[in-house]
PDB file of C-alpha atoms in Angstrom:
ATOM      1  CA  MET A 125      74.436-170.029  64.289  1.00  0.00           C
ATOM      2  CA  ALA A 126      75.704-166.483  64.187  1.00  0.00           C
ATOM      3  CA  LEU A 127      74.675-164.063  61.486  1.00  0.00           C
ATOM      4  CA  PRO A 128      77.387-162.271  59.473  1.00  0.00           C
ATOM      5  CA  GLN A 129      78.274-158.604  59.819  1.00  0.00           C
ATOM      6  CA  LEU A 130      74.996-156.788  60.323  1.00  0.00           C
ATOM      7  CA  ILE A 131      73.961-153.490  58.780  1.00  0.00           C
ATOM      8  CA  PRO A 132      71.786-152.016  61.557  1.00  0.00           C
ATOM      9  CA  SER A 133      68.882-149.730  60.858  1.00  0.00           C
ATOM     10  CA  PRO A 134      69.586-145.967  60.984  1.00  0.00           C
ATOM     11  CA  SER A 135      67.730-145.806  64.297  1.00  0.00           C
ATOM     12  CA  SER A 136      70.054-148.254  65.976  1.00  0.00           C
ATOM     13  CA  SER A 137      72.200-145.714  67.808  1.00  0.00           C
ATOM     14  CA  LEU A 138      71.645-146.195  71.501  1.00  0.00           C
ATOM     15  CA  LYS A 139      72.171-143.695  74.296  1.00  0.00           C
ATOM     16  CA  TYR A 140      71.517-144.787  77.836  1.00  0.00           C
ATOM     17  CA  LYS A 141      69.286-142.417  79.708  1.00  0.00           C
ATOM     18  CA  SER A 142      70.438-143.141  83.227  1.00  0.00           C
ATOM     19  CA  SER A 143      73.808-142.500  84.796  1.00  0.00           C
ATOM     20  CA  PHE A 144      73.383-144.082  88.221  1.00  0.00           C
ATOM     21  CA  LEU A 145      75.011-147.281  86.980  1.00  0.00           C
ATOM     22  CA  ASN A 146      78.718-146.888  86.381  1.00  0.00           C
ATOM     23  CA  PRO A 147      80.775-149.158  84.115  1.00  0.00           C
ATOM     24  CA  VAL A 148      82.029-152.141  86.069  1.00  0.00           C
ATOM     25  CA  SER A 149      84.920-154.415  85.214  1.00  0.00           C
ATOM     26  CA  THR A 150      83.657-157.872  84.361  1.00  0.00           C
ATOM     27  CA  SER A 151      84.787-161.430  84.735  1.00  0.00           C
ATOM     28  CA  VAL A 152      83.502-162.979  81.560  1.00  0.00           C
ATOM     29  CA  ASN A 153      85.886-165.044  79.485  1.00  0.00           C
ATOM     30  CA  PRO A 154      86.529-162.992  76.310  1.00  0.00           C
ATOM     31  CA  ASN A 155      86.864-166.114  74.164  1.00  0.00           C
ATOM     32  CA  LEU A 156      83.200-167.084  74.412  1.00  0.00           C
ATOM     33  CA  SER A 157      81.509-167.980  71.144  1.00  0.00           C
ATOM     34  CA  PHE A 158      77.928-166.868  71.490  1.00  0.00           C
ATOM     35  CA  LEU A 159      76.150-169.119  69.039  1.00  0.00           C
ATOM     36  CA  SER A 160      77.142-172.612  67.991  1.00  0.00           C
ATOM     37  CA  LYS A 161      76.753-173.892  64.442  1.00  0.00           C
ATOM     38  CA  SER A 162      74.759-176.893  65.551  1.00  0.00           C
ATOM     39  CA  SER A 163      71.997-175.178  67.507  1.00  0.00           C
ATOM     40  CA  PRO A 164      70.615-171.651  66.975  1.00  0.00           C
ATOM     41  CA  THR A 165      70.172-170.986  70.671  1.00  0.00           C
ATOM     42  CA  SER A 166      73.180-172.753  72.097  1.00  0.00           C
ATOM     43  CA  ILE A 167      76.327-170.994  73.237  1.00  0.00           C
ATOM     44  CA  LEU A 168      79.666-172.725  73.402  1.00  0.00           C
ATOM     45  CA  LEU A 169      81.688-172.856  76.555  1.00  0.00           C
ATOM     46  CA  SER A 170      85.093-171.251  76.175  1.00  0.00           C
ATOM     47  CA  ARG A 171      87.894-173.632  75.255  1.00  0.00           C
ATOM     48  CA  CYS A 172      90.070-173.405  78.308  1.00  0.00           C
ATOM     49  CA  ARG A 173      92.896-175.924  78.530  1.00  0.00           C
ATOM     50  CA  HIS A 174      93.265-175.336  82.224  1.00  0.00           C
ATOM     51  CA  HIS A 175      89.590-176.115  82.624  1.00  0.00           C
ATOM     52  CA  ARG A 176      89.933-179.306  80.586  1.00  0.00           C
ATOM     53  CA  ARG A 177      92.772-180.562  82.776  1.00  0.00           C
ATOM     54  CA  ARG A 178      90.885-180.123  86.026  1.00  0.00           C
ATOM     55  CA  ARG A 179      87.437-181.013  84.903  1.00  0.00           C
ATOM     56  CA  LYS A 180      86.158-184.498  85.483  1.00  0.00           C
ATOM     57  CA  PRO A 181      83.690-186.186  83.111  1.00  0.00           C
ATOM     58  CA  ASN A 182      80.063-185.271  83.810  1.00  0.00           C
ATOM     59  CA  SER A 183      81.106-182.894  86.586  1.00  0.00           C
ATOM     60  CA  LEU A 184      78.631-180.198  85.602  1.00  0.00           C
ATOM     61  CA  ARG A 185      75.783-180.369  88.074  1.00  0.00           C
ATOM     62  CA  CYS A 186      72.233-179.488  87.177  1.00  0.00           C
ATOM     63  CA  SER A 187      71.042-176.635  89.390  1.00  0.00           C
ATOM     64  CA  ALA A 188      67.524-176.229  88.030  1.00  0.00           C
ATOM     65  CA  SER A 189      64.620-178.483  87.306  1.00  0.00           C
ATOM     66  CA  SER A 190      64.967-178.339  83.541  1.00  0.00           C
ATOM     67  CA  PHE A 191      67.239-177.285  80.712  1.00  0.00           C
ATOM     68  CA  PHE A 192      64.641-176.547  78.076  1.00  0.00           C
ATOM     69  CA  GLU A 193      65.000-174.874  74.684  1.00  0.00           C
ATOM     70  CA  LYS A 194      61.815-172.823  74.556  1.00  0.00           C
ATOM     71  CA  HIS A 195      61.499-169.616  76.492  1.00  0.00           C
ATOM     72  CA  HIS A 196      59.731-169.946  79.817  1.00  0.00           C
ATOM     73  CA  THR A 197      56.480-167.992  79.668  1.00  0.00           C
ATOM     74  CA  GLY A 198      55.629-167.743  83.382  1.00  0.00           C
ATOM     75  CA  SER A 199      56.957-164.224  83.936  1.00  0.00           C
ATOM     76  CA  PRO A 200      56.359-162.377  87.206  1.00  0.00           C
ATOM     77  CA  LYS A 201      53.971-159.444  87.258  1.00  0.00           C
ATOM     78  CA  SER A 202      55.335-156.259  85.724  1.00  0.00           C
ATOM     79  CA  ASP A 203      54.494-154.160  88.793  1.00  0.00           C
ATOM     80  CA  ASP A 204      56.539-156.347  91.169  1.00  0.00           C
ATOM     81  CA  VAL A 205      59.630-154.665  92.647  1.00  0.00           C
ATOM     82  CA  VAL A 206      62.400-157.003  93.755  1.00  0.00           C
ATOM     83  CA  GLU A 207      66.068-156.850  94.660  1.00  0.00           C
ATOM     84  CA  LEU A 208      68.385-158.538  92.187  1.00  0.00           C
ATOM     85  CA  PRO A 209      72.187-159.007  92.149  1.00  0.00           C
ATOM     86  CA  LEU A 210      73.622-157.607  88.921  1.00  0.00           C
ATOM     87  CA  PHE A 211      76.449-158.856  86.740  1.00  0.00           C
ATOM     88  CA  PRO A 212      77.494-156.164  84.188  1.00  0.00           C
ATOM     89  CA  LEU A 213      78.929-157.790  81.058  1.00  0.00           C
ATOM     90  CA  PRO A 214      79.967-156.636  77.555  1.00  0.00           C
ATOM     91  CA  LEU A 215      77.163-158.688  76.018  1.00  0.00           C
ATOM     92  CA  VAL A 216      73.362-158.800  75.879  1.00  0.00           C
ATOM     93  CA  LEU A 217      71.376-161.757  77.184  1.00  0.00           C
ATOM     94  CA  PHE A 218      67.911-162.387  75.755  1.00  0.00           C
ATOM     95  CA  PRO A 219      65.041-164.378  77.258  1.00  0.00           C
ATOM     96  CA  GLY A 220      65.397-167.992  76.183  1.00  0.00           C
ATOM     97  CA  ALA A 221      69.087-167.709  75.220  1.00  0.00           C
ATOM     98  CA  ILE A 222      71.838-169.854  76.727  1.00  0.00           C
ATOM     99  CA  LEU A 223      74.886-168.181  78.258  1.00  0.00           C
ATOM    100  CA  PRO A 224      77.995-169.971  79.549  1.00  0.00           C
ATOM    101  CA  LEU A 225      80.182-168.032  81.975  1.00  0.00           C
ATOM    102  CA  GLN A 226      83.458-168.529  83.768  1.00  0.00           C
ATOM    103  CA  ILE A 227      83.405-166.778  87.147  1.00  0.00           C
ATOM    104  CA  PHE A 228      86.815-166.014  88.607  1.00  0.00           C
ATOM    105  CA  GLU A 229      86.676-162.500  90.118  1.00  0.00           C
ATOM    106  CA  PHE A 230      86.350-162.657  93.922  1.00  0.00           C
ATOM    107  CA  ARG A 231      83.211-160.523  94.295  1.00  0.00           C
ATOM    108  CA  TYR A 232      81.320-162.557  91.723  1.00  0.00           C
ATOM    109  CA  ARG A 233      82.480-165.804  93.281  1.00  0.00           C
ATOM    110  CA  MET A 234      80.908-164.464  96.488  1.00  0.00           C
ATOM    111  CA  MET A 235      77.740-163.761  94.543  1.00  0.00           C
ATOM    112  CA  MET A 236      77.680-167.311  93.177  1.00  0.00           C
ATOM    113  CA  HIS A 237      78.074-168.831  96.650  1.00  0.00           C
ATOM    114  CA  THR A 238      74.984-166.870  97.710  1.00  0.00           C
ATOM    115  CA  LEU A 239      72.983-167.693  94.584  1.00  0.00           C
ATOM    116  CA  LEU A 240      73.658-171.413  94.782  1.00  0.00           C
ATOM    117  CA  GLN A 241      72.048-171.415  98.221  1.00  0.00           C
ATOM    118  CA  THR A 242      69.023-169.326  97.172  1.00  0.00           C
ATOM    119  CA  ASP A 243      67.157-168.909  93.886  1.00  0.00           C
ATOM    120  CA  LEU A 244      69.982-169.243  91.314  1.00  0.00           C
ATOM    121  CA  ARG A 245      68.996-166.019  89.537  1.00  0.00           C
ATOM    122  CA  PHE A 246      70.930-162.830  88.841  1.00  0.00           C
ATOM    123  CA  GLY A 247      70.672-159.917  86.434  1.00  0.00           C
ATOM    124  CA  VAL A 248      72.850-159.770  83.326  1.00  0.00           C
ATOM    125  CA  ILE A 249      73.137-156.176  82.173  1.00  0.00           C
ATOM    126  CA  TYR A 250      75.066-154.757  79.221  1.00  0.00           C
ATOM    127  CA  SER A 251      78.026-152.510  79.983  1.00  0.00           C
ATOM    128  CA  ASP A 252      80.838-151.026  77.930  1.00  0.00           C
ATOM    129  CA  THR A 253      83.349-148.244  78.402  1.00  0.00           C
ATOM    130  CA  ALA A 254      81.836-146.030  75.685  1.00  0.00           C
ATOM    131  CA  THR A 255      78.180-145.960  76.751  1.00  0.00           C
ATOM    132  CA  GLY A 256      78.304-147.059  80.372  1.00  0.00           C
ATOM    133  CA  THR A 257      75.896-149.547  81.886  1.00  0.00           C
ATOM    134  CA  ALA A 258      72.365-149.982  80.605  1.00  0.00           C
ATOM    135  CA  ASP A 259      69.219-149.758  82.731  1.00  0.00           C
ATOM    136  CA  VAL A 260      67.527-152.761  81.112  1.00  0.00           C
ATOM    137  CA  GLY A 261      68.809-156.310  81.401  1.00  0.00           C
ATOM    138  CA  CYS A 262      67.733-159.922  81.506  1.00  0.00           C
ATOM    139  CA  VAL A 263      67.636-162.416  84.364  1.00  0.00           C
ATOM    140  CA  GLY A 264      70.094-165.274  84.000  1.00  0.00           C
ATOM    141  CA  GLU A 265      69.079-168.469  85.786  1.00  0.00           C
ATOM    142  CA  VAL A 266      71.842-170.947  86.597  1.00  0.00           C
ATOM    143  CA  VAL A 267      70.774-174.280  85.140  1.00  0.00           C
ATOM    144  CA  LYS A 268      74.136-176.067  85.431  1.00  0.00           C
ATOM    145  CA  HIS A 269      77.291-175.265  87.328  1.00  0.00           C
ATOM    146  CA  GLU A 270      80.705-176.618  88.168  1.00  0.00           C
ATOM    147  CA  ARG A 271      82.834-175.397  91.055  1.00  0.00           C
ATOM    148  CA  LEU A 272      86.572-175.956  90.613  1.00  0.00           C
ATOM    149  CA  VAL A 273      89.123-176.567  93.332  1.00  0.00           C
ATOM    150  CA  ASP A 274      90.414-172.968  93.079  1.00  0.00           C
ATOM    151  CA  ASP A 275      86.840-171.712  93.716  1.00  0.00           C
ATOM    152  CA  ARG A 276      86.243-170.620  90.132  1.00  0.00           C
ATOM    153  CA  PHE A 277      82.855-171.464  88.636  1.00  0.00           C
ATOM    154  CA  PHE A 278      81.769-172.601  85.232  1.00  0.00           C
ATOM    155  CA  LEU A 279      78.095-171.846  84.673  1.00  0.00           C
ATOM    156  CA  ILE A 280      75.441-172.463  82.089  1.00  0.00           C
ATOM    157  CA  CYS A 281      72.673-169.890  82.418  1.00  0.00           C
ATOM    158  CA  LYS A 282      69.372-169.389  80.637  1.00  0.00           C
ATOM    159  CA  GLY A 283      67.807-166.013  79.965  1.00  0.00           C
ATOM    160  CA  GLN A 284      64.474-165.476  81.680  1.00  0.00           C
ATOM    161  CA  GLU A 285      62.580-162.233  82.386  1.00  0.00           C
ATOM    162  CA  ARG A 286      63.668-158.747  81.356  1.00  0.00           C
ATOM    163  CA  PHE A 287      63.956-156.044  83.985  1.00  0.00           C
ATOM    164  CA  ARG A 288      64.611-152.329  84.410  1.00  0.00           C
ATOM    165  CA  VAL A 289      66.810-151.001  87.215  1.00  0.00           C
ATOM    166  CA  THR A 290      65.008-148.438  89.348  1.00  0.00           C
ATOM    167  CA  LYS A 291      67.375-148.041  92.300  1.00  0.00           C
ATOM    168  CA  ILE A 292      70.849-149.180  93.333  1.00  0.00           C
ATOM    169  CA  VAL A 293      70.665-150.870  96.746  1.00  0.00           C
ATOM    170  CA  ARG A 294      74.392-151.387  97.219  1.00  0.00           C
ATOM    171  CA  THR A 295      77.601-151.625  95.206  1.00  0.00           C
ATOM    172  CA  LYS A 296      79.770-153.733  97.541  1.00  0.00           C
ATOM    173  CA  PRO A 297      80.866-156.448  97.307  1.00  0.00           C
ATOM    174  CA  TYR A 298      78.788-156.598  94.099  1.00  0.00           C
ATOM    175  CA  LEU A 299      75.928-154.619  92.606  1.00  0.00           C
ATOM    176  CA  VAL A 300      72.429-155.194  93.969  1.00  0.00           C
ATOM    177  CA  ALA A 301      69.510-153.184  92.600  1.00  0.00           C
ATOM    178  CA  GLU A 302      65.777-152.843  92.862  1.00  0.00           C
ATOM    179  CA  VAL A 303      64.218-153.790  89.540  1.00  0.00           C
ATOM    180  CA  VAL A 304      60.800-153.924  87.928  1.00  0.00           C
ATOM    181  CA  TRP A 305      59.887-156.527  85.335  1.00  0.00           C
ATOM    182  CA  LEU A 306      59.322-155.655  81.683  1.00  0.00           C
ATOM    183  CA  GLU A 307      56.731-157.256  79.467  1.00  0.00           C
ATOM    184  CA  ASP A 308      55.794-156.516  75.882  1.00  0.00           C
ATOM    185  CA  ARG A 309      52.670-154.389  75.666  1.00  0.00           C
ATOM    186  CA  PRO A 310      50.016-154.869  72.989  1.00  0.00           C
ATOM    187  CA  SER A 311      50.947-153.059  69.802  1.00  0.00           C
ATOM    188  CA  GLY A 312      49.375-149.674  69.182  1.00  0.00           C
ATOM    189  CA  ASP A 313      48.033-151.103  65.943  1.00  0.00           C
ATOM    190  CA  GLY A 314      45.645-153.790  67.095  1.00  0.00           C
ATOM    191  CA  ASP A 315      45.440-155.210  63.572  1.00  0.00           C
ATOM    192  CA  GLU A 316      49.190-155.940  63.424  1.00  0.00           C
ATOM    193  CA  ASP A 317      49.768-159.474  62.132  1.00  0.00           C
ATOM    194  CA  LEU A 318      52.624-160.677  64.311  1.00  0.00           C
ATOM    195  CA  GLU A 319      52.756-164.104  62.689  1.00  0.00           C
ATOM    196  CA  ALA A 320      53.171-162.549  59.256  1.00  0.00           C
ATOM    197  CA  LEU A 321      55.934-160.274  60.576  1.00  0.00           C
ATOM    198  CA  ALA A 322      57.697-163.235  62.180  1.00  0.00           C
ATOM    199  CA  ASN A 323      57.467-165.179  58.923  1.00  0.00           C
ATOM    200  CA  ASP A 324      58.993-162.249  57.010  1.00  0.00           C
ATOM    201  CA  VAL A 325      61.868-162.053  59.501  1.00  0.00           C
ATOM    202  CA  GLU A 326      62.465-165.799  59.205  1.00  0.00           C
ATOM    203  CA  THR A 327      62.583-165.527  55.401  1.00  0.00           C
ATOM    204  CA  TYR A 328      65.161-162.728  55.568  1.00  0.00           C
ATOM    205  CA  MET A 329      67.223-164.725  58.061  1.00  0.00           C
ATOM    206  CA  LYS A 330      67.281-167.740  55.750  1.00  0.00           C
ATOM    207  CA  ASP A 331      68.369-165.571  52.809  1.00  0.00           C
ATOM    208  CA  VAL A 332      71.108-163.925  54.880  1.00  0.00           C
ATOM    209  CA  ILE A 333      72.393-167.320  56.005  1.00  0.00           C
ATOM    210  CA  ARG A 334      72.320-168.679  52.440  1.00  0.00           C
ATOM    211  CA  LEU A 335      74.238-165.729  50.953  1.00  0.00           C
ATOM    212  CA  SER A 336      76.667-165.670  53.854  1.00  0.00           C
ATOM    213  CA  ASN A 337      77.453-169.340  53.284  1.00  0.00           C
ATOM    214  CA  ARG A 338      77.987-168.666  49.601  1.00  0.00           C
ATOM    215  CA  LEU A 339      80.403-165.813  50.236  1.00  0.00           C
ATOM    216  CA  ASN A 340      82.323-167.966  52.711  1.00  0.00           C
ATOM    217  CA  GLY A 341      82.597-170.879  50.299  1.00  0.00           C
ATOM    218  CA  LYS A 342      80.173-173.080  52.199  1.00  0.00           C
ATOM    219  CA  PRO A 343      77.340-175.137  50.679  1.00  0.00           C
ATOM    220  CA  GLU A 344      74.209-173.062  50.060  1.00  0.00           C
ATOM    221  CA  LYS A 345      71.941-175.304  52.052  1.00  0.00           C
ATOM    222  CA  GLU A 346      68.412-174.194  52.786  1.00  0.00           C
ATOM    223  CA  ALA A 347      68.163-173.190  56.441  1.00  0.00           C
ATOM    224  CA  GLN A 348      65.866-175.349  58.498  1.00  0.00           C
ATOM    225  CA  ASP A 349      62.818-174.133  60.403  1.00  0.00           C
ATOM    226  CA  LEU A 350      64.182-171.215  62.427  1.00  0.00           C
ATOM    227  CA  LYS A 351      60.960-170.401  64.252  1.00  0.00           C
ATOM    228  CA  ARG A 352      60.741-173.886  65.787  1.00  0.00           C
ATOM    229  CA  ASN A 353      57.077-173.323  66.686  1.00  0.00           C
ATOM    230  CA  LEU A 354      57.974-170.271  68.789  1.00  0.00           C
ATOM    231  CA  PHE A 355      55.364-167.584  69.271  1.00  0.00           C
ATOM    232  CA  PRO A 356      56.270-164.156  67.801  1.00  0.00           C
ATOM    233  CA  THR A 357      57.587-162.635  71.049  1.00  0.00           C
ATOM    234  CA  PRO A 358      60.097-165.391  71.971  1.00  0.00           C
ATOM    235  CA  PHE A 359      61.013-165.669  68.280  1.00  0.00           C
ATOM    236  CA  SER A 360      61.860-161.956  68.246  1.00  0.00           C
ATOM    237  CA  PHE A 361      64.158-162.533  71.232  1.00  0.00           C
ATOM    238  CA  PHE A 362      65.810-165.456  69.456  1.00  0.00           C
ATOM    239  CA  VAL A 363      66.451-163.323  66.372  1.00  0.00           C
ATOM    240  CA  GLY A 364      67.992-160.595  68.522  1.00  0.00           C
ATOM    241  CA  SER A 365      70.274-163.150  70.159  1.00  0.00           C
ATOM    242  CA  THR A 366      71.758-164.035  66.746  1.00  0.00           C
ATOM    243  CA  PHE A 367      72.915-160.463  66.095  1.00  0.00           C
ATOM    244  CA  GLU A 368      76.399-161.287  67.315  1.00  0.00           C
ATOM    245  CA  GLY A 369      78.903-158.464  67.105  1.00  0.00           C
ATOM    246  CA  ALA A 370      76.276-155.707  67.409  1.00  0.00           C
ATOM    247  CA  PRO A 371      75.619-155.470  71.170  1.00  0.00           C
ATOM    248  CA  ARG A 372      74.225-151.924  71.062  1.00  0.00           C
ATOM    249  CA  GLU A 373      71.664-152.962  68.474  1.00  0.00           C
ATOM    250  CA  GLN A 374      70.886-156.011  70.603  1.00  0.00           C
ATOM    251  CA  GLN A 375      70.413-153.775  73.636  1.00  0.00           C
ATOM    252  CA  ALA A 376      68.017-151.555  71.714  1.00  0.00           C
ATOM    253  CA  LEU A 377      65.997-154.634  70.734  1.00  0.00           C
ATOM    254  CA  LEU A 378      65.977-155.907  74.314  1.00  0.00           C
ATOM    255  CA  GLU A 379      64.617-152.597  75.601  1.00  0.00           C
ATOM    256  CA  LEU A 380      61.665-152.475  73.209  1.00  0.00           C
ATOM    257  CA  GLU A 381      58.364-153.348  74.868  1.00  0.00           C
ATOM    258  CA  ASP A 382      56.456-153.988  71.658  1.00  0.00           C
ATOM    259  CA  THR A 383      56.872-157.275  69.765  1.00  0.00           C
ATOM    260  CA  ALA A 384      55.790-155.759  66.458  1.00  0.00           C
ATOM    261  CA  MET A 385      58.323-152.923  66.753  1.00  0.00           C
ATOM    262  CA  ARG A 386      61.073-155.419  67.605  1.00  0.00           C
ATOM    263  CA  LEU A 387      60.254-157.655  64.642  1.00  0.00           C
ATOM    264  CA  LYS A 388      60.055-154.645  62.293  1.00  0.00           C
ATOM    265  CA  ARG A 389      63.449-153.400  63.443  1.00  0.00           C
ATOM    266  CA  GLU A 390      64.958-156.863  63.022  1.00  0.00           C
ATOM    267  CA  LYS A 391      63.385-157.117  59.568  1.00  0.00           C
ATOM    268  CA  GLU A 392      64.943-153.788  58.564  1.00  0.00           C
ATOM    269  CA  THR A 393      68.359-154.815  59.865  1.00  0.00           C
ATOM    270  CA  LEU A 394      68.183-158.157  58.062  1.00  0.00           C
ATOM    271  CA  ARG A 395      67.002-156.494  54.845  1.00  0.00           C
ATOM    272  CA  ASN A 396      69.933-154.042  54.964  1.00  0.00           C
ATOM    273  CA  THR A 397      72.306-156.924  55.624  1.00  0.00           C
ATOM    274  CA  LEU A 398      70.827-158.935  52.764  1.00  0.00           C
ATOM    275  CA  ASN A 399      71.259-155.997  50.368  1.00  0.00           C
ATOM    276  CA  TYR A 400      74.898-155.710  51.411  1.00  0.00           C
ATOM    277  CA  LEU A 401      75.501-159.440  50.959  1.00  0.00           C
ATOM    278  CA  THR A 402      73.739-159.430  47.585  1.00  0.00           C
ATOM    279  CA  ALA A 403      76.039-156.665  46.358  1.00  0.00           C
ATOM    280  CA  ALA A 404      79.083-158.471  47.732  1.00  0.00           C
ATOM    281  CA  SER A 405      77.985-161.675  46.025  1.00  0.00           C
ATOM    282  CA  ALA A 406      77.577-159.865  42.702  1.00  0.00           C
ATOM    283  CA  VAL A 407      81.087-158.434  42.991  1.00  0.00           C
ATOM    284  CA  LYS A 408      82.429-161.900  43.737  1.00  0.00           C
ATOM    285  CA  ASP A 409      80.722-163.272  40.611  1.00  0.00           C
ATOM    286  CA  VAL A 410      82.355-160.604  38.450  1.00  0.00           C
ATOM    287  CA  PHE A 411      85.733-160.788  40.180  1.00  0.00           C
ATOM    288  CA  PRO A 412      86.006-164.372  41.503  1.00  0.00           C
ATOM    289  CA  SER A 413      89.505-163.854  42.887  1.00  0.00           C
ATOM    290  CA  SER A 414      88.532-160.786  44.987  1.00  0.00           C
TER     291      SER A 414
END
C-alpha cells in the first residue's frame, strides 16, 4: 500500500547539517516498488527478466533467525558507538520496513561478502544529488539473500535501529562510519496521549486511501486495521514508510526523536493530503469527464 501524492506540512523542508558525507553513486535497482498492495509493510522485488531466467525455485536463502512483521524492540543502548558499513541510497528505510535490493556494483558486492560472514547488518542512509547524504539512517538486516552466478546479490532486508553518523572511518572500498544509536525520547508534554494520536493518524490514513481509490476508479472499500496492534512508536515508523515519493519528508520523520512530534507531523501531512483529495473529488463530481 502506497499513499497517493502527499501534501507535506510547511515545515517539511529538510537541510542536512553535516557535509562530511558526500553524495555517493548507488546500486539500487530504480524499478523497485516500495509498498505492495497486498501488505502495508511489504516491498516488491524488482521485476527483472534476467533475474527470472537465472533464478531457481526457492533459491532465496534465509540469513536470519526470523522474518517477522512487527518491529524488533531490542535496540542497543543509545550511548553505544560502533562501526557500521554504509550504503547510501535515494530512499529512506524505516525500522520495521522491508527493503529488497539488487547489489551489482563491485564495492557493494565486496561489502556483502563481508556481511554474510559476520552480522548481516549495514546502514541504509538517504542520499540525493540536491541535498547530499544525510547524517541519520536506519540499519538494514539481511534476512534473505540470493547470490547469482555473476556474483550479483538479491537481498531482502528489514529495517532495525536508527543511527546518527558521528565520524567517517574510511571511504574505500565502501563507506564505513562510527555511529551512535537513536531512540525516541519521552515527549516534553508528559500528558501526551500517544494512543489517541496514533488513532487519529490511522483515521486520516483510511480516509486518504478511500478517497484515493475513488479518484482512481477503484472500489471504496474500508481499509482494514492499519495499526495491527503496533505500539505508537513502531506505528509512526510504519506510517512514514508509506509516504512513497516524498523521501525528504520521510527523512525528516526518521530524524525526529519524539514519537508524539512524528505522529503530529504525519497527521498534518495526511490532513493536507485529505483536503487536496476532497477538493479533487468534488471537482470530479461536478465534471465527471475531467
